[in-house]
Amino acid sequence: MDRAAPLTELSDAPVPPRGGAEWFEGEGGARLRAALFRTEGRPRGSVILSTGRTEAIEKYFEVVRDLQQRGFVVLVNEWRGQGLSHRDLPDRLKGHALGAETYLADYRALLVAFEARLPKPWIAIGHSMGGCLTLMALARGQAPRFAGAVLCAPMLGLRLPRFARALVALRLLTGRAGDWAQPPGDPASEPFEGNVLTRDPARYKRGKDLIRANPDLTLSSPTWGWLDFALRATAWLAKGENLKGATLPVVIVSASADKLVSNADQKAIAALLPAGEFVSVEGAEHEILMETDPLRDQFWAHFDALADQVAPKA
């Protein structure tokens, strides 16, 4: 069976060398996409990179090359419901979730499918929703497989009105889990001005160009089911006793100008972790890895400090 999966590239965002995308089987037989890229020469370890909500593998080509240059093999995890991975609703634009357990089972399947090609030590990177799920996976049994983790603006608390929980519970009670929680828009046409993701116009444009080049990568607003997952997952992570299993070094890199997730919750959870560290990238919007070079450099400085500790260069 051919496991090769397609990747979309742009003139300013080519597919990184020495690798490509593959299909693997997730929970319930879902066809999911991931991408593995080798480094040149002897690797110092592997990075398992998990994307945020709405994000496809292709958005992280630049980050993959940054990691390859540091000597790492890179596995990019594209969650179900995003990119070309399986979507749980007929309407591909709806950002839906069936709950954290399904995502965590998919993550376990990802590691099993690729572990033979991932030299140790392993470092996890997770952005936003990917940071939330990565931390949950580490706390619930995966920590021994990893040497460290760097969470980029992780979704450890949402900036929502106080009545949000009650409203979500009501929508689920009335069978509306798959309905839009916010009016859907056209992600490809959202202007740079006023965006809450990045201050870098070129990287912002690149993200829009990708979904214009391949509309199947597009994802719009979340459903009530996705909000229910997010609220339950962040509430679980807020309890210190649930984090005891995440004994490895975990660096939480916060975006000081973030308007989507809670920096206060990130700082609180870092303090609850057995080996947690909280750092802030001053002036960064939510997508630190898609920010301007000086802001991205701050993220990489924190990553390099951890990598030098747990996966030193030869």
GROMACS .gro file of C-alpha atoms in nm:
model
  314
    1MET     CA    1   0.000   0.000   0.000
    2ASP     CA    2   0.133   0.341  -0.098
    3ARG     CA    3   0.158   0.551   0.218
    4ALA     CA    4   0.287   0.865   0.044
    5ALA     CA    5   0.070   1.173   0.095
    6PRO     CA    6   0.075   1.499  -0.102
    7LEU     CA    7   0.223   1.829   0.011
    8THR     CA    8   0.148   2.175  -0.128
    9GLU     CA    9   0.442   2.406  -0.186
   10LEU     CA   10   0.485   2.768  -0.286
   11SER     CA   11   0.775   2.943  -0.457
   12ASP     CA   12   0.869   3.100  -0.120
   13ALA     CA   13   0.773   2.791   0.083
   14PRO     CA   14   0.917   2.480  -0.085
   15VAL     CA   15   0.891   2.134   0.065
   16PRO     CA   16   1.191   2.083   0.296
   17PRO     CA   17   1.455   1.836   0.171
   18ARG     CA   18   1.507   1.476   0.274
   19GLY     CA   19   1.151   1.378   0.350
   20GLY     CA   20   0.782   1.407   0.278
   21ALA     CA   21   0.430   1.337   0.399
   22GLU     CA   22   0.271   1.002   0.475
   23TRP     CA   23  -0.067   0.863   0.575
   24PHE     CA   24  -0.106   0.670   0.898
   25GLU     CA   25  -0.407   0.526   1.079
   26GLY     CA   26  -0.548   0.708   1.380
   27GLU     CA   27  -0.825   0.626   1.627
   28GLY     CA   28  -1.121   0.450   1.467
   29GLY     CA   29  -0.931   0.395   1.143
   30ALA     CA   30  -0.914   0.766   1.057
   31ARG     CA   31  -0.666   0.846   0.779
   32LEU     CA   32  -0.428   1.106   0.916
   33ARG     CA   33  -0.136   1.289   0.757
   34ALA     CA   34   0.207   1.346   0.905
   35ALA     CA   35   0.541   1.448   0.754
   36LEU     CA   36   0.890   1.323   0.838
   37PHE     CA   37   1.207   1.508   0.740
   38ARG     CA   38   1.560   1.384   0.802
   39THR     CA   39   1.857   1.605   0.878
   40GLU     CA   40   2.187   1.607   0.694
   41GLY     CA   41   2.456   1.413   0.871
   42ARG     CA   42   2.429   1.241   1.207
   43PRO     CA   43   2.115   1.359   1.391
   44ARG     CA   44   2.134   1.486   1.747
   45GLY     CA   45   1.776   1.368   1.808
   46SER     CA   46   1.421   1.419   1.686
   47VAL     CA   47   1.155   1.686   1.725
   48ILE     CA   48   0.784   1.594   1.719
   49LEU     CA   49   0.611   1.916   1.613
   50SER     CA   50   0.235   1.952   1.668
   51THR     CA   51   0.040   2.226   1.495
   52GLY     CA   52  -0.226   2.459   1.633
   53ARG     CA   53  -0.595   2.478   1.544
   54THR     CA   54  -0.661   2.541   1.172
   55GLU     CA   55  -0.296   2.471   1.082
   56ALA     CA   56  -0.169   2.230   0.817
   57ILE     CA   57   0.177   2.074   0.785
   58GLU     CA   58   0.272   2.312   0.505
   59LYS     CA   59   0.255   2.616   0.731
   60TYR     CA   60   0.559   2.483   0.921
   61PHE     CA   61   0.802   2.426   0.633
   62GLU     CA   62   1.021   2.716   0.751
   63VAL     CA   63   1.022   2.580   1.107
   64VAL     CA   64   1.116   2.234   0.978
   65ARG     CA   65   1.418   2.379   0.799
   66ASP     CA   66   1.516   2.571   1.114
   67LEU     CA   67   1.515   2.243   1.305
   68GLN     CA   68   1.697   2.049   1.034
   69GLN     CA   69   1.975   2.308   1.043
   70ARG     CA   70   2.001   2.244   1.416
   71GLY     CA   71   2.061   1.875   1.348
   72PHE     CA   72   1.717   1.731   1.422
   73VAL     CA   73   1.495   1.484   1.243
   74VAL     CA   74   1.149   1.644   1.236
   75LEU     CA   75   0.807   1.479   1.249
   76VAL     CA   76   0.516   1.719   1.189
   77ASN     CA   77   0.185   1.608   1.336
   78GLU     CA   78  -0.130   1.728   1.159
   79TRP     CA   79  -0.429   1.670   1.389
   80ARG     CA   80  -0.753   1.516   1.267
   81GLY     CA   81  -0.993   1.782   1.147
   82GLN     CA   82  -0.715   1.990   0.992
   83GLY     CA   83  -0.517   2.005   0.670
   84LEU     CA   84  -0.568   1.688   0.468
   85SER     CA   85  -0.621   1.469   0.773
   86HIS     CA   86  -0.959   1.306   0.836
   87ARG     CA   87  -1.238   1.546   0.931
   88ASP     CA   88  -1.519   1.427   1.155
   89LEU     CA   89  -1.797   1.633   0.995
   90PRO     CA   90  -1.914   1.641   0.631
   91ASP     CA   91  -1.857   2.018   0.622
   92ARG     CA   92  -1.477   2.041   0.596
   93LEU     CA   93  -1.473   2.404   0.706
   94LYS     CA   94  -1.609   2.330   1.054
   95GLY     CA   95  -1.342   2.309   1.323
   96HIS     CA   96  -1.486   2.020   1.523
   97ALA     CA   97  -1.355   1.790   1.796
   98LEU     CA   98  -1.476   1.463   1.943
   99GLY     CA   99  -1.291   1.519   2.269
  100ALA     CA  100  -0.935   1.500   2.400
  101GLU     CA  101  -0.932   1.119   2.420
  102THR     CA  102  -0.959   1.086   2.042
  103TYR     CA  103  -0.674   1.332   1.986
  104LEU     CA  104  -0.456   1.156   2.243
  105ALA     CA  105  -0.521   0.817   2.082
  106ASP     CA  106  -0.420   0.967   1.746
  107TYR     CA  107  -0.098   1.100   1.904
  108ARG     CA  108  -0.013   0.757   2.043
  109ALA     CA  109  -0.071   0.607   1.698
  110LEU     CA  110   0.156   0.872   1.545
  111LEU     CA  111   0.444   0.786   1.777
  112VAL     CA  112   0.403   0.412   1.719
  113ALA     CA  113   0.391   0.458   1.341
  114PHE     CA  114   0.710   0.664   1.322
  115GLU     CA  115   0.917   0.576   1.630
  116ALA     CA  116   1.155   0.340   1.445
  117ARG     CA  117   1.266   0.635   1.229
  118LEU     CA  118   1.295   0.889   1.511
  119PRO     CA  119   1.640   0.881   1.671
  120LYS     CA  120   1.649   0.961   2.042
  121PRO     CA  121   1.641   1.185   2.234
  122TRP     CA  122   1.301   1.328   2.147
  123ILE     CA  123   1.188   1.687   2.202
  124ALA     CA  124   0.824   1.788   2.166
  125ILE     CA  125   0.713   2.123   2.026
  126GLY     CA  126   0.345   2.212   2.034
  127HIS     CA  127   0.179   2.536   1.929
  128SER     CA  128  -0.153   2.658   2.076
  129MET     CA  129  -0.397   2.363   2.060
  130GLY     CA  130  -0.100   2.143   1.978
  131GLY     CA  131   0.068   2.266   2.295
  132CYS     CA  132  -0.237   2.179   2.502
  133LEU     CA  133  -0.261   1.827   2.360
  134THR     CA  134   0.114   1.768   2.378
  135LEU     CA  135   0.113   1.853   2.748
  136MET     CA  136  -0.187   1.627   2.806
  137ALA     CA  137  -0.011   1.341   2.626
  138LEU     CA  138   0.305   1.391   2.832
  139ALA     CA  139   0.109   1.402   3.157
  140ARG     CA  140  -0.084   1.087   3.066
  141GLY     CA  141   0.197   0.845   2.995
  142GLN     CA  142   0.409   0.974   2.708
  143ALA     CA  143   0.664   1.173   2.916
  144PRO     CA  144   0.916   0.885   2.949
  145ARG     CA  145   0.958   0.880   2.570
  146PHE     CA  146   1.066   1.245   2.557
  147ALA     CA  147   1.367   1.433   2.689
  148GLY     CA  148   1.198   1.774   2.694
  149ALA     CA  149   0.920   1.990   2.554
  150VAL     CA  150   0.881   2.349   2.435
  151LEU     CA  151   0.522   2.474   2.418
  152CYS     CA  152   0.465   2.777   2.196
  153ALA     CA  153   0.177   3.000   2.314
  154PRO     CA  154  -0.002   2.684   2.432
  155MET     CA  155  -0.378   2.678   2.473
  156LEU     CA  156  -0.387   2.630   2.850
  157GLY     CA  157  -0.673   2.875   2.898
  158LEU     CA  158  -0.904   3.054   2.652
  159ARG     CA  159  -0.997   3.419   2.648
  160LEU     CA  160  -1.375   3.368   2.660
  161PRO     CA  161  -1.665   3.540   2.840
  162ARG     CA  162  -1.753   3.404   3.184
  163PHE     CA  163  -2.082   3.261   3.060
  164ALA     CA  164  -1.910   3.056   2.785
  165ARG     CA  165  -1.910   2.728   2.979
  166ALA     CA  166  -2.282   2.747   3.048
  167LEU     CA  167  -2.357   2.835   2.686
  168VAL     CA  168  -2.146   2.546   2.555
  169ALA     CA  169  -2.317   2.303   2.794
  170LEU     CA  170  -2.658   2.424   2.674
  171ARG     CA  171  -2.568   2.380   2.307
  172LEU     CA  172  -2.444   2.027   2.367
  173LEU     CA  173  -2.751   1.943   2.573
  174THR     CA  174  -2.973   2.044   2.281
  175GLY     CA  175  -2.775   1.836   2.031
  176ARG     CA  176  -2.593   2.122   1.862
  177ALA     CA  177  -2.232   2.008   1.912
  178GLY     CA  178  -2.169   2.022   1.537
  179ASP     CA  179  -2.310   2.373   1.487
  180TRP     CA  180  -2.091   2.677   1.436
  181ALA     CA  181  -1.996   2.848   1.763
  182GLN     CA  182  -1.885   3.156   1.570
  183PRO     CA  183  -1.999   3.277   1.228
  184PRO     CA  184  -1.779   3.118   0.960
  185GLY     CA  185  -1.565   3.341   0.745
  186ASP     CA  186  -1.336   3.305   0.446
  187PRO     CA  187  -0.990   3.245   0.595
  188ALA     CA  188  -0.818   3.301   0.261
  189SER     CA  189  -0.942   3.660   0.235
  190GLU     CA  190  -0.883   3.781   0.592
  191PRO     CA  191  -0.670   4.099   0.573
  192PHE     CA  192  -0.340   4.142   0.751
  193GLU     CA  193  -0.457   4.465   0.912
  194GLY     CA  194  -0.616   4.394   1.248
  195ASN     CA  195  -0.513   4.028   1.261
  196VAL     CA  196  -0.433   3.881   1.604
  197LEU     CA  197  -0.181   3.620   1.490
  198THR     CA  198   0.142   3.791   1.378
  199ARG     CA  199   0.311   4.122   1.307
  200ASP     CA  200   0.493   3.978   1.006
  201PRO     CA  201   0.309   4.056   0.678
  202ALA     CA  202   0.517   3.819   0.464
  203ARG     CA  203   0.458   3.514   0.684
  204TYR     CA  204   0.090   3.605   0.722
  205LYS     CA  205   0.055   3.625   0.342
  206ARG     CA  206   0.233   3.293   0.301
  207GLY     CA  207  -0.030   3.125   0.520
  208LYS     CA  208  -0.310   3.270   0.309
  209ASP     CA  209  -0.133   3.178  -0.016
  210LEU     CA  210  -0.116   2.815   0.098
  211ILE     CA  211  -0.491   2.778   0.143
  212ARG     CA  212  -0.554   2.962  -0.182
  213ALA     CA  213  -0.319   2.717  -0.356
  214ASN     CA  214  -0.496   2.420  -0.196
  215PRO     CA  215  -0.844   2.503  -0.060
  216ASP     CA  216  -0.864   2.156   0.100
  217LEU     CA  217  -0.624   2.286   0.367
  218THR     CA  218  -0.875   2.548   0.476
  219LEU     CA  219  -1.045   2.540   0.817
  220SER     CA  220  -1.281   2.804   0.951
  221SER     CA  221  -1.447   2.874   1.287
  222PRO     CA  222  -1.490   2.616   1.565
  223THR     CA  223  -1.804   2.427   1.658
  224TRP     CA  224  -1.961   2.400   2.003
  225GLY     CA  225  -1.809   2.053   2.021
  226TRP     CA  226  -1.460   2.195   1.971
  227LEU     CA  227  -1.519   2.457   2.242
  228ASP     CA  228  -1.638   2.184   2.478
  229PHE     CA  229  -1.317   1.990   2.415
  230ALA     CA  230  -1.103   2.301   2.469
  231LEU     CA  231  -1.272   2.397   2.796
  232ARG     CA  232  -1.254   2.043   2.934
  233ALA     CA  233  -0.890   1.997   2.832
  234THR     CA  234  -0.774   2.325   2.983
  235ALA     CA  235  -0.969   2.258   3.303
  236TRP     CA  236  -0.798   1.918   3.334
  237LEU     CA  237  -0.454   2.072   3.290
  238ALA     CA  238  -0.526   2.337   3.554
  239LYS     CA  239  -0.525   2.070   3.826
  240GLY     CA  240  -0.177   2.016   3.964
  241GLU     CA  241  -0.232   1.649   4.048
  242ASN     CA  242  -0.293   1.578   3.678
  243LEU     CA  243   0.051   1.709   3.583
  244LYS     CA  244   0.263   1.489   3.809
  245GLY     CA  245   0.340   1.253   3.521
  246ALA     CA  246   0.499   1.529   3.312
  247THR     CA  247   0.833   1.505   3.491
  248LEU     CA  248   1.052   1.614   3.199
  249PRO     CA  249   1.170   1.975   3.145
  250VAL     CA  250   0.884   2.176   2.991
  251VAL     CA  251   0.940   2.532   2.871
  252ILE     CA  252   0.625   2.737   2.813
  253VAL     CA  253   0.701   3.021   2.569
  254SER     CA  254   0.431   3.284   2.604
  255ALA     CA  255   0.339   3.559   2.357
  256SER     CA  256   0.303   3.879   2.560
  257ALA     CA  257   0.052   4.036   2.316
  258ASP     CA  258  -0.159   3.719   2.282
  259LYS     CA  259  -0.530   3.790   2.239
  260LEU     CA  260  -0.647   3.430   2.196
  261VAL     CA  261  -0.513   3.226   2.488
  262SER     CA  262  -0.445   3.313   2.851
  263ASN     CA  263  -0.089   3.399   2.949
  264ALA     CA  264  -0.187   3.389   3.316
  265ASP     CA  265  -0.295   3.026   3.283
  266GLN     CA  266   0.031   2.942   3.106
  267LYS     CA  267   0.229   3.092   3.393
  268ALA     CA  268   0.019   2.913   3.654
  269ILE     CA  269   0.056   2.574   3.487
  270ALA     CA  270   0.431   2.621   3.442
  271ALA     CA  271   0.451   2.663   3.821
  272LEU     CA  272   0.254   2.340   3.873
  273LEU     CA  273   0.477   2.129   3.649
  274PRO     CA  274   0.753   1.926   3.818
  275ALA     CA  275   1.015   2.085   3.589
  276GLY     CA  276   0.827   2.372   3.429
  277GLU     CA  277   0.964   2.705   3.312
  278PHE     CA  278   0.769   3.009   3.194
  279VAL     CA  279   0.925   3.263   2.957
  280SER     CA  280   0.770   3.546   2.758
  281VAL     CA  281   0.842   3.682   2.411
  282GLU     CA  282   0.772   4.051   2.456
  283GLY     CA  283   0.562   4.205   2.180
  284ALA     CA  284   0.473   3.878   2.010
  285GLU     CA  285   0.124   3.797   1.890
  286HIS     CA  286  -0.016   3.444   1.921
  287GLU     CA  287   0.180   3.275   1.641
  288ILE     CA  288   0.534   3.327   1.771
  289LEU     CA  289   0.687   3.095   1.510
  290MET     CA  290   0.521   3.300   1.233
  291GLU     CA  291   0.632   3.631   1.382
  292THR     CA  292   0.901   3.877   1.275
  293ASP     CA  293   1.260   3.753   1.284
  294PRO     CA  294   1.357   3.928   1.611
  295LEU     CA  295   1.056   3.773   1.789
  296ARG     CA  296   1.112   3.428   1.637
  297ASP     CA  297   1.476   3.451   1.745
  298GLN     CA  298   1.363   3.477   2.106
  299PHE     CA  299   1.169   3.151   2.072
  300TRP     CA  300   1.470   2.980   1.917
  301ALA     CA  301   1.696   3.102   2.195
  302HIS     CA  302   1.472   2.929   2.450
  303PHE     CA  303   1.449   2.615   2.236
  304ASP     CA  304   1.826   2.604   2.190
  305ALA     CA  305   1.884   2.636   2.565
  306LEU     CA  306   1.667   2.330   2.630
  307ALA     CA  307   1.805   2.137   2.332
  308ASP     CA  308   2.164   2.195   2.444
  309GLN     CA  309   2.066   2.053   2.781
  310VAL     CA  310   1.879   1.740   2.670
  311ALA     CA  311   2.019   1.676   2.318
  312PRO     CA  312   2.367   1.831   2.310
  313LYS     CA  313   2.551   1.862   1.982
  314ALA     CA  314   2.814   1.600   1.911
   0.00000   0.00000   0.00000
